[in-house]
RNA sequence: GCGCCUGUAGCUCAGGUGGAUAGAGCAACGGCCUUCUAAGCCGUGGGUCGGGGGUUCGAGUCCCUCCAGGCGCGCCA
């Protein structure tokens, strides 16, 4: 609809220029937007305002000329009028909007699917928490975001792989093994104090008990220490990772690929990446360590990649990992990180540039903190003491649908207050129920129609013009916006736009539902309204599916 | 000290890439169920868009500066 009008406008402008009434200046596709005020029509353009200066013309006079060449734009316009300093307001024929309804029903859950992403191979990496403990709420926000971005980009036509990078190679794995053994010793009666800088969460005690109970570990504490640590860390790492996968699954998140840092190192990927950097002159030795020349690409200082004790830094394997992603054929990398890692961004971008890849192909999404509340009061969370509210606990308490939706009601750049009591409440405080409820109401009416023996109409045979109410045309207009909204939300990596859209659509439907009956006595009108609400239900379900939230038949 | 994010109604937040008279939910107050689910709807009140400059026909939106809050600034991960 919008596209059609844009074309007609461009044609009208071209015609005016050809007639010599307007000087020929370059003009991009004319901008069309929906005015805030209904009196300003369905769509409006500021074309004449933007062109006035380069054409050295009065904007209103310019608009008059364009209007004359536009005519009725191929029959979709009821009227077009000049307004204010030079806006052109378009009033579409109601039937122009209603035409979307049969289309929605025909396309079903494919309605809104885009093609803009075709040819893009995107990797979305998210969560990637160290397998040293369970996921907490903050991870949940990143998980919801990554999962939904993956869904939205696929919906737009991109080829997407989601991946979890397992940091299973660094010092923290040995620390994990030792932590497990210390707890195991306590279980065997040791009274030595638990050392600092180890994982002291309660979950380690449970793991230690489970670990000791296995027959193959009966004499683990009698084994040489290094050997025992290796056994313990491998066992605990694998165990914790399985737990993380279970927690994610309960949250509705299934990640395509789990990629091991250790496997990367064993393949010699780091040395290969170093070779590439070295060839380009971005590696050098100093003070006994190996450095990457990050300052060549705008970072504030150069960064160590191999320490003077010979160990690789975390950064080194990250360079290799990102090179590996490109080598696997992905041309757009999206990394979702906690905002507390933002200081790390310039050096990784620098590394990508140093590997001769465009730094803008790497998108860092920095998710801000989650403040967990209960009835408005902060819930204490101390990672240091190893005590935090886990994602699993939150999902258990409030449900995956509610948690996901609420995590996606904010821009990721903004901190999020997550109140457990609100998330749990089945009331109007909780936006997810508001949207789901609208969907169940649609389904409820359809069930009622079936009960009353009213056959669902064939959309092709329905007299859509019977939908003459302002609310009905408004609903159709909102539905018609969904494809563009899904595209904009995906392109800008902004899932919250979908949540807001759904909330508004649900609101418009609730109002309509309360004010008007669908199953009226007059068959032609009832049929038209059934088509309308089916389309509403379809878009609600489609939008919720993008968010990974269920669209229940009944509540 | 430097860097990133944030500042919009009492509270929590939206404001598709500069557009016309700034929006929603919650909270407050008043109404609506013998009719398709009241987890809903209708109505009322509520604002120096943190402050100050600038850019232009036009700024919540772009630039500069100041203020306030959050988070970071290791040869840690």
XYZ file of C-alpha atoms (C1' of nucleotides) in Angstrom:
632
model
C 0.000 0.000 0.000
C 2.643 2.427 1.140
C 5.020 1.210 -1.536
C 2.369 1.665 -4.199
C 1.729 5.242 -3.166
C 5.454 5.927 -3.018
C 5.787 4.803 -6.615
C 2.896 6.923 -7.731
C 4.372 9.927 -5.996
C 7.723 9.411 -7.638
C 5.969 9.135 -10.994
C 4.009 12.312 -10.360
C 7.187 14.154 -9.487
C 8.931 12.857 -12.581
C 6.017 13.972 -14.721
C 6.142 17.446 -13.204
C 9.837 17.620 -13.874
C 9.369 16.436 -17.447
C 6.795 19.165 -17.968
C 9.365 21.660 -16.751
C 7.229 22.811 -13.867
C 9.766 21.658 -11.333
C 13.511 21.798 -11.773
C 15.080 18.377 -12.114
C 16.840 17.552 -8.881
C 17.677 14.133 -7.559
C 15.232 12.825 -5.082
C 15.243 9.555 -3.176
C 12.054 7.580 -2.740
C 9.614 10.029 -1.169
C 9.184 9.522 2.563
C 5.736 8.513 3.681
C 4.686 8.221 7.260
C 1.620 7.816 9.325
C 0.674 11.123 10.939
C -0.030 11.245 14.627
C -3.308 13.053 14.108
C -6.100 11.267 12.319
C -7.203 14.555 10.706
C -3.925 14.459 8.830
C -4.945 11.380 6.938
C -3.684 7.835 6.655
C -0.317 8.714 5.232
C 1.539 11.959 4.711
C 4.628 13.100 2.897
C 6.982 15.990 3.454
C 8.249 15.678 -0.116
C 7.468 19.258 -1.061
C 9.149 20.577 2.079
C 12.392 18.752 1.435
C 12.375 19.663 -2.261
C 11.508 23.299 -1.774
C 15.035 24.432 -1.108
C 16.923 22.655 -3.922
C 14.168 23.634 -6.372
C 14.059 27.184 -5.048
C 10.298 27.064 -4.881
C 7.604 27.744 -2.370
C 6.805 24.392 -0.747
C 3.050 24.838 -0.991
C 3.216 25.752 -4.674
C 5.422 22.745 -5.273
C 2.973 20.503 -3.464
C 0.122 21.833 -5.641
C 1.985 20.800 -8.780
C 2.730 17.330 -7.460
C -0.877 16.903 -6.418
C -2.094 17.804 -9.880
C 0.116 15.146 -11.456
C -0.779 12.538 -8.883
C -4.512 12.406 -9.572
C -6.136 9.646 -7.562
C -3.020 7.474 -7.689
C -4.586 4.621 -9.545
C -7.788 4.561 -7.565
C -6.576 3.974 -4.027
C -7.027 7.558 -2.879
C -10.190 9.034 -1.511
C -8.548 12.425 -1.380
C -5.205 14.098 -1.045
C -4.846 17.533 0.423
C -2.282 20.181 0.962
C -1.730 21.051 4.600
C 0.371 23.198 6.881
C 3.669 24.473 5.496
C 3.601 22.002 2.601
C 2.664 18.541 3.787
C 0.539 16.419 1.519
C -1.966 14.327 3.435
C -3.423 11.241 1.830
C -6.776 9.753 2.710
C -7.046 6.244 1.368
C -10.245 4.542 0.425
C -11.164 2.225 3.305
C -11.281 -0.714 0.946
C -7.637 -0.150 0.141
C -6.744 -1.206 3.676
C -9.285 -3.989 3.892
C -7.713 -5.743 0.922
C -4.934 -6.953 3.224
C -7.309 -9.248 5.129
C -7.714 -12.082 2.592
C -4.001 -11.862 1.950
C -3.235 -12.472 5.626
C -5.507 -15.487 5.759
C -4.007 -16.888 2.571
C -0.441 -16.499 3.809
C -1.103 -17.690 7.339
C 1.993 -17.806 9.482
C 4.058 -16.736 6.485
C 2.434 -13.298 6.511
C 5.110 -10.680 7.080
C 8.006 -12.884 6.056
C 10.600 -10.762 4.308
C 13.085 -11.243 1.539
C 15.386 -8.353 2.377
C 17.846 -10.653 4.115
C 18.359 -13.075 1.264
C 22.024 -13.766 0.674
C 23.030 -12.691 4.174
C 24.652 -15.337 6.304
C 24.359 -14.175 9.887
C 25.781 -15.714 13.011
C 24.214 -14.710 16.289
C 26.393 -15.617 19.235
C 24.815 -15.286 22.642
C 24.822 -16.409 26.252
C 28.297 -17.995 25.936
C 28.493 -18.078 29.728
C 31.454 -19.881 31.226
C 30.376 -23.392 32.235
C 31.306 -22.765 35.855
C 27.860 -22.199 37.291
C 24.180 -21.939 36.445
C 22.764 -19.114 34.350
C 21.387 -16.153 36.240
C 18.706 -13.646 35.309
C 21.087 -11.409 33.406
C 21.952 -14.288 31.114
C 18.232 -14.757 30.592
C 17.871 -11.346 29.039
C 20.723 -12.036 26.646
C 19.273 -15.441 25.853
C 15.837 -14.024 25.067
C 17.374 -11.315 22.907
C 19.637 -13.671 20.965
C 16.928 -16.224 20.409
C 14.461 -13.634 19.172
C 16.973 -11.849 16.960
C 17.679 -15.198 15.347
C 13.988 -15.752 14.740
C 13.431 -12.256 13.377
C 16.408 -12.352 11.037
C 15.309 -15.721 9.674
C 11.843 -14.286 9.178
C 13.463 -11.554 7.108
C 15.142 -14.058 4.823
C 18.604 -14.227 6.378
C 20.384 -17.522 6.757
C 21.053 -17.663 10.491
C 23.144 -19.805 12.780
C 22.905 -19.285 16.526
C 25.924 -20.275 18.538
C 27.139 -20.575 22.113
C 30.868 -20.243 22.604
C 32.074 -22.481 25.406
C 35.034 -21.080 27.308
C 36.339 -24.488 28.281
C 40.049 -23.802 27.966
C 41.126 -21.067 30.340
C 42.218 -20.918 33.949
C 38.656 -20.864 35.110
C 38.234 -24.527 34.226
C 41.085 -25.518 36.529
C 39.578 -23.282 39.195
C 36.291 -25.067 38.705
C 37.982 -28.464 39.152
C 39.716 -27.335 42.340
C 36.512 -25.832 43.701
C 34.794 -29.154 43.214
C 37.620 -31.049 44.923
C 37.683 -28.678 47.907
C 33.971 -29.248 48.409
C 34.537 -32.956 47.978
C 37.193 -32.885 50.709
C 34.782 -31.089 53.003
C 32.306 -33.871 52.443
C 35.006 -36.297 53.489
C 35.545 -34.415 56.727
C 38.224 -31.877 55.852
C 38.005 -28.652 57.848
C 40.396 -26.623 55.727
C 38.847 -23.247 54.859
C 37.453 -22.830 51.348
C 40.012 -20.724 49.475
C 39.259 -17.312 48.007
C 38.821 -16.770 44.289
C 37.059 -20.062 43.833
C 33.473 -20.877 42.978
C 31.790 -20.968 46.323
C 28.155 -21.191 45.337
C 25.896 -23.722 46.993
C 25.516 -25.554 43.696
C 29.149 -26.672 44.001
C 28.344 -28.592 47.164
C 25.585 -30.505 45.421
C 27.823 -31.196 42.471
C 30.599 -32.419 44.740
C 28.284 -34.886 46.433
C 27.117 -36.198 43.091
C 30.685 -36.386 41.856
C 31.894 -38.382 44.843
C 28.996 -40.776 44.644
C 30.070 -42.051 41.244
C 31.950 -45.362 41.453
C 34.793 -44.150 39.237
C 35.512 -41.309 41.651
C 35.726 -43.226 44.936
C 39.471 -42.754 45.272
C 39.649 -39.374 43.532
C 41.056 -37.616 46.598
C 43.875 -40.131 46.821
C 44.945 -39.438 43.241
C 47.734 -37.016 42.300
C 46.320 -33.494 42.659
C 46.776 -32.351 39.053
C 45.205 -35.494 37.715
C 42.276 -35.173 40.095
C 41.769 -31.533 39.128
C 41.683 -32.467 35.456
C 39.117 -35.181 36.083
C 37.017 -32.932 38.280
C 37.047 -29.965 35.916
C 36.105 -32.031 32.884
C 33.280 -33.700 34.773
C 31.957 -30.491 36.318
C 32.240 -28.483 33.113
C 30.258 -31.032 31.132
C 27.716 -31.403 33.908
C 27.184 -27.671 34.273
C 26.914 -27.176 30.536
C 24.176 -29.793 30.358
C 22.415 -27.931 33.136
C 22.706 -24.686 31.192
C 21.247 -26.348 28.119
C 18.364 -27.674 30.181
C 17.714 -24.245 31.677
C 17.739 -22.666 28.223
C 15.393 -25.309 26.869
C 12.960 -24.632 29.717
C 13.164 -20.982 28.689
C 12.307 -21.910 25.114
C 15.809 -21.304 23.814
C 17.516 -23.883 21.626
C 20.886 -22.822 20.295
C 21.975 -24.362 17.008
C 25.624 -24.845 17.792
C 27.861 -25.162 20.824
C 31.401 -24.278 19.906
C 34.297 -25.287 22.103
C 37.206 -22.949 22.719
C 39.393 -25.953 23.452
C 38.679 -27.488 20.063
C 39.671 -24.205 18.491
C 42.991 -24.204 20.322
C 43.696 -27.831 19.557
C 43.302 -27.099 15.865
C 45.980 -24.440 16.042
C 43.497 -21.735 15.099
C 45.185 -19.187 17.309
C 48.556 -19.602 15.623
C 46.857 -19.380 12.238
C 45.185 -16.120 13.238
C 48.499 -14.831 14.606
C 50.118 -15.608 11.255
C 47.586 -13.480 9.448
C 48.112 -10.584 11.850
C 51.863 -10.985 11.716
C 51.897 -10.895 7.906
C 50.139 -7.558 8.040
C 52.537 -6.279 10.656
C 50.104 -6.036 13.563
C 51.932 -8.315 16.018
C 55.091 -7.498 17.927
C 57.127 -8.708 20.896
C 57.738 -6.438 23.853
C 58.501 -6.944 27.540
C 58.575 -10.668 26.948
C 54.982 -10.762 25.742
C 53.300 -10.811 22.335
C 51.163 -7.781 21.508
C 48.466 -6.937 18.998
C 48.716 -3.418 17.604
C 45.153 -2.440 18.447
C 46.019 1.258 18.404
C 46.348 0.987 14.622
C 42.561 0.666 14.555
C 41.523 3.198 17.129
C 41.784 1.233 20.363
C 43.331 3.208 23.200
C 46.226 0.841 23.778
C 47.851 -2.227 22.304
C 46.737 -5.542 23.779
C 48.622 -8.587 24.963
C 47.752 -11.815 23.182
C 50.412 -14.060 24.718
C 51.663 -13.332 28.192
C 55.295 -13.398 29.173
C 54.664 -16.708 30.944
C 53.706 -18.194 27.585
C 49.975 -18.452 28.208
C 47.517 -17.139 25.654
C 45.074 -14.474 26.750
C 41.338 -14.757 26.426
C 41.592 -12.105 23.734
C 43.857 -14.346 21.643
C 41.327 -17.120 21.352
C 38.582 -14.582 20.715
C 40.507 -13.287 17.723
C 40.846 -16.815 16.404
C 37.200 -17.541 17.100
C 35.966 -14.533 15.169
C 38.264 -15.299 12.260
C 36.824 -18.789 12.317
C 33.292 -17.410 12.097
C 34.186 -15.467 8.973
C 35.945 -18.499 7.518
C 32.822 -20.527 8.043
C 31.183 -18.177 5.575
C 29.223 -15.789 7.782
C 29.304 -12.252 6.492
C 27.563 -10.654 9.434
C 28.458 -11.458 13.016
C 26.241 -10.442 15.899
C 27.692 -10.836 19.388
C 25.420 -10.356 22.340
C 27.316 -9.409 25.472
C 26.604 -8.055 28.893
C 27.187 -4.315 28.965
C 29.861 -4.756 31.608
C 32.097 -6.051 28.806
C 31.764 -2.928 26.713
C 35.381 -1.980 27.290
C 36.293 -5.029 25.263
C 34.507 -3.877 22.100
C 37.161 -1.605 20.563
C 39.867 -4.240 20.756
C 37.756 -6.942 19.152
C 36.669 -4.584 16.394
C 40.325 -3.702 15.959
C 41.201 -7.380 15.673
C 38.576 -7.881 12.974
C 39.971 -4.926 11.071
C 43.471 -6.321 11.572
C 42.309 -9.525 9.922
C 41.276 -7.422 6.947
C 37.553 -7.815 7.484
C 35.246 -4.792 7.638
C 34.768 -3.960 11.302
C 31.137 -3.064 10.629
C 30.419 -6.693 9.766
C 30.780 -7.343 13.484
C 27.830 -5.999 15.486
C 28.211 -5.925 19.213
C 24.943 -5.841 21.079
C 25.532 -4.754 24.657
C 22.682 -5.763 26.907
C 22.290 -3.658 29.991
C 21.746 -5.028 33.466
C 18.615 -6.579 34.856
C 17.528 -5.311 38.266
C 15.578 -8.057 39.897
C 12.771 -6.835 42.129
C 10.031 -8.322 44.209
C 7.127 -5.994 44.927
C 9.325 -3.086 43.999
C 12.100 -4.047 46.407
C 15.502 -5.106 45.064
C 16.309 -8.791 45.388
C 19.820 -9.126 46.743
C 22.219 -10.690 44.298
C 25.840 -11.192 45.082
C 27.901 -13.090 42.574
C 30.876 -12.882 44.863
C 29.210 -14.911 47.533
C 28.038 -17.219 44.783
C 24.439 -16.483 45.580
C 22.210 -15.202 42.845
C 18.787 -15.817 41.478
C 19.133 -18.272 38.651
C 17.323 -18.160 35.351
C 15.853 -21.548 36.146
C 14.312 -20.220 39.351
C 12.784 -17.261 37.550
C 11.371 -19.408 34.757
C 10.030 -21.812 37.330
C 8.340 -19.010 39.223
C 6.914 -16.816 36.468
C 6.926 -19.025 33.370
C 8.903 -18.779 30.169
C 6.315 -16.740 28.234
C 6.112 -14.034 30.840
C 9.859 -13.842 31.403
C 10.621 -13.684 27.681
C 8.043 -11.024 26.938
C 9.129 -8.817 29.819
C 12.803 -9.141 28.905
C 11.857 -7.819 25.471
C 9.800 -4.831 26.568
C 12.832 -2.581 26.780
C 15.484 -1.466 24.390
C 18.528 -3.528 25.196
C 20.521 -0.330 25.816
C 18.328 0.465 28.777
C 18.520 -1.173 32.153
C 15.584 -3.371 32.952
C 13.642 -3.615 36.161
C 12.214 -7.100 36.367
C 9.652 -7.495 39.105
C 8.927 -11.114 39.929
C 5.502 -10.355 41.342
C 4.446 -8.420 38.240
C 5.813 -11.129 35.983
C 3.832 -13.695 37.879
C 0.612 -11.744 38.143
C -2.178 -12.772 35.837
C -3.551 -9.278 35.678
C -3.389 -6.182 33.612
C -0.040 -5.330 35.168
C 1.364 -8.008 32.956
C 1.478 -7.151 29.259
C 2.061 -10.699 28.059
C -1.346 -11.796 29.301
C -2.954 -8.794 27.703
C -1.670 -9.863 24.297
C -2.300 -13.561 24.796
C -5.778 -12.812 26.048
C -6.589 -10.963 22.839
C -5.570 -14.054 20.902
C -7.712 -16.360 23.014
C -10.662 -14.048 22.551
C -10.325 -14.378 18.791
C -10.199 -18.136 19.142
C -13.132 -18.064 21.497
C -15.311 -16.270 18.977
C -14.282 -18.725 16.284
C -15.232 -21.612 18.562
C -18.565 -19.966 19.270
C -19.179 -19.561 15.550
C -18.514 -23.228 15.056
C -20.884 -24.134 17.875
C -23.601 -22.050 16.321
C -23.065 -23.700 12.980
C -21.686 -20.580 11.316
C -19.200 -21.757 8.730
C -15.944 -19.837 8.507
C -16.279 -17.763 5.374
C -14.203 -18.095 2.254
C -12.323 -14.780 2.300
C -12.580 -14.456 -1.457
C -16.358 -14.351 -1.314
C -16.719 -11.946 1.581
C -18.020 -8.402 1.132
C -15.160 -6.635 2.844
C -16.748 -3.242 2.313
C -19.209 -4.248 5.001
C -16.408 -3.412 7.430
C -17.312 0.227 7.452
C -16.572 1.084 11.075
C -13.609 3.295 11.755
C -12.261 0.709 14.220
C -12.443 -1.993 11.590
C -10.480 -0.062 9.016
C -8.039 0.922 11.739
C -7.479 -2.726 12.664
C -6.857 -3.607 9.024
C -4.403 -0.739 8.739
C -2.496 -1.961 11.793
C -2.350 -5.464 10.391
C -1.023 -4.126 7.105
C 1.857 -2.520 8.988
C 3.125 -5.800 10.390
C 5.501 -6.781 7.562
C 7.256 -3.407 7.590
C 7.426 -3.507 11.355
C 8.944 -6.979 11.404
C 11.547 -5.858 8.908
C 12.451 -2.658 10.752
C 12.671 -4.496 14.076
C 14.974 -7.129 12.603
C 17.183 -4.745 10.645
C 17.709 -2.555 13.700
C 18.010 -5.513 16.067
C 15.130 -4.135 18.128
C 12.718 -6.838 19.252
C 11.000 -4.464 21.646
C 9.243 -2.898 18.693
C 7.409 -6.160 18.192
C 6.289 -6.303 21.805
C 4.959 -2.751 21.634
C 3.264 -3.365 18.332
C 1.523 -6.443 19.691
C 0.413 -4.611 22.799
C -1.144 -1.859 20.698
C -2.762 -4.290 18.300
C -4.180 -6.246 21.224
C -5.503 -3.017 22.713
C -7.232 -2.027 19.494
C -8.788 -5.465 19.293
C -9.976 -5.468 22.912
C -11.716 -2.125 22.338
C -13.364 -3.373 19.197
C -14.401 -6.602 20.867
C -16.040 -4.763 23.722
C -17.860 -2.326 21.515
C -19.115 -4.594 18.748
C -20.352 -8.100 18.325
C -18.771 -10.280 15.679
C -21.499 -12.888 15.401
C -24.333 -10.613 14.419
C -27.558 -11.827 12.842
C -26.772 -10.421 9.418
C -24.733 -13.148 7.683
C -22.766 -10.912 5.304
C -21.584 -8.643 8.109
C -20.781 -11.536 10.425
C -18.756 -13.150 7.657
C -16.755 -9.986 7.052
C -16.077 -9.578 10.762
C -15.007 -13.191 11.070
C -12.438 -12.587 8.344
C -11.221 -9.504 10.184
C -10.758 -11.181 13.544
C -9.163 -14.244 12.005
C -6.599 -11.930 10.463
C -6.069 -10.251 13.827
C -5.569 -13.639 15.456
C -3.117 -14.635 12.773
C -0.967 -11.545 13.200
C -1.065 -11.806 16.999
C 0.042 -15.428 16.769
C 2.701 -14.568 14.191
C 4.098 -11.734 16.286
C 4.137 -13.858 19.425
C 5.905 -16.614 17.481
C 8.630 -14.124 16.561
C 9.093 -13.550 20.280
C 9.003 -17.241 21.048
C 5.924 -16.722 23.186
C 2.967 -19.066 22.964
C -0.397 -17.998 21.579
C -2.862 -20.031 23.626
C -6.256 -21.148 22.337
C -7.816 -20.549 25.715
C -6.820 -19.067 29.043
C 40.775 11.185 35.019
C 39.002 8.535 30.429
C 35.239 5.516 27.847
C 30.177 3.205 26.993
C 24.862 3.404 28.331
C 20.814 6.145 30.454
C 17.823 10.855 31.856
C 10.308 11.964 28.570
C 3.562 12.237 33.285
C 3.662 10.378 40.545
C 6.037 5.112 38.892
C 7.882 1.862 34.649
C 8.763 3.100 29.754
C 7.494 3.851 23.936
C 8.469 7.699 20.712
C 10.004 3.209 12.403
C 15.982 7.235 10.723
C 14.325 15.684 11.900
C 7.798 16.800 10.914
C 2.071 19.209 12.353
C -1.409 19.647 19.006
C 4.431 14.501 22.991
C 2.009 8.736 23.722
C 1.043 3.784 26.450
C 0.730 0.802 30.835
C 0.557 1.122 36.096
C -1.058 4.072 40.204
C -5.661 7.771 41.453
C -10.845 8.872 40.587
C -15.852 7.692 38.120
C -18.647 4.268 35.121
C -19.730 -0.872 32.061
C -21.056 -8.100 32.755
C -29.122 -12.068 31.663
C -25.470 -11.075 24.770
C -18.859 -14.171 21.224
C -13.957 -15.163 28.053
C -14.482 -8.499 32.853
C -6.951 -11.608 32.569
C -11.420 -6.880 29.315
C -13.696 -1.956 27.984
C -15.212 3.511 28.446
C -14.245 8.271 30.745
C -11.296 12.105 33.954
C -6.932 14.360 35.757
C -1.838 14.652 35.039
C 4.558 17.207 30.979
C 9.966 23.310 31.369
C 11.051 15.771 27.046
C 17.761 16.679 33.021
C 19.896 22.297 32.335
C 22.035 25.694 28.743
C 23.714 26.897 23.868
C 23.779 25.687 18.454
C 22.281 23.656 13.329
C 17.037 24.992 9.990
C 11.269 26.257 7.409
C 10.778 22.661 11.843
C 14.492 19.330 17.331
C 12.245 14.600 22.451
C 15.108 13.110 17.851
C 21.294 15.920 15.048
C 26.034 18.852 17.204
C 28.596 21.214 21.586
C 28.690 21.853 26.803
C 27.318 21.132 31.816
C 24.608 18.161 35.682
C 22.857 13.371 37.648
C 22.668 7.862 37.759
C 24.514 2.870 36.058
C 28.636 0.086 34.143
C 33.616 -0.413 32.729
C 38.945 1.076 32.216
C 44.761 -5.850 34.023
C 50.242 -9.735 30.771
C 41.884 -11.575 34.877
C 37.990 -14.434 32.529
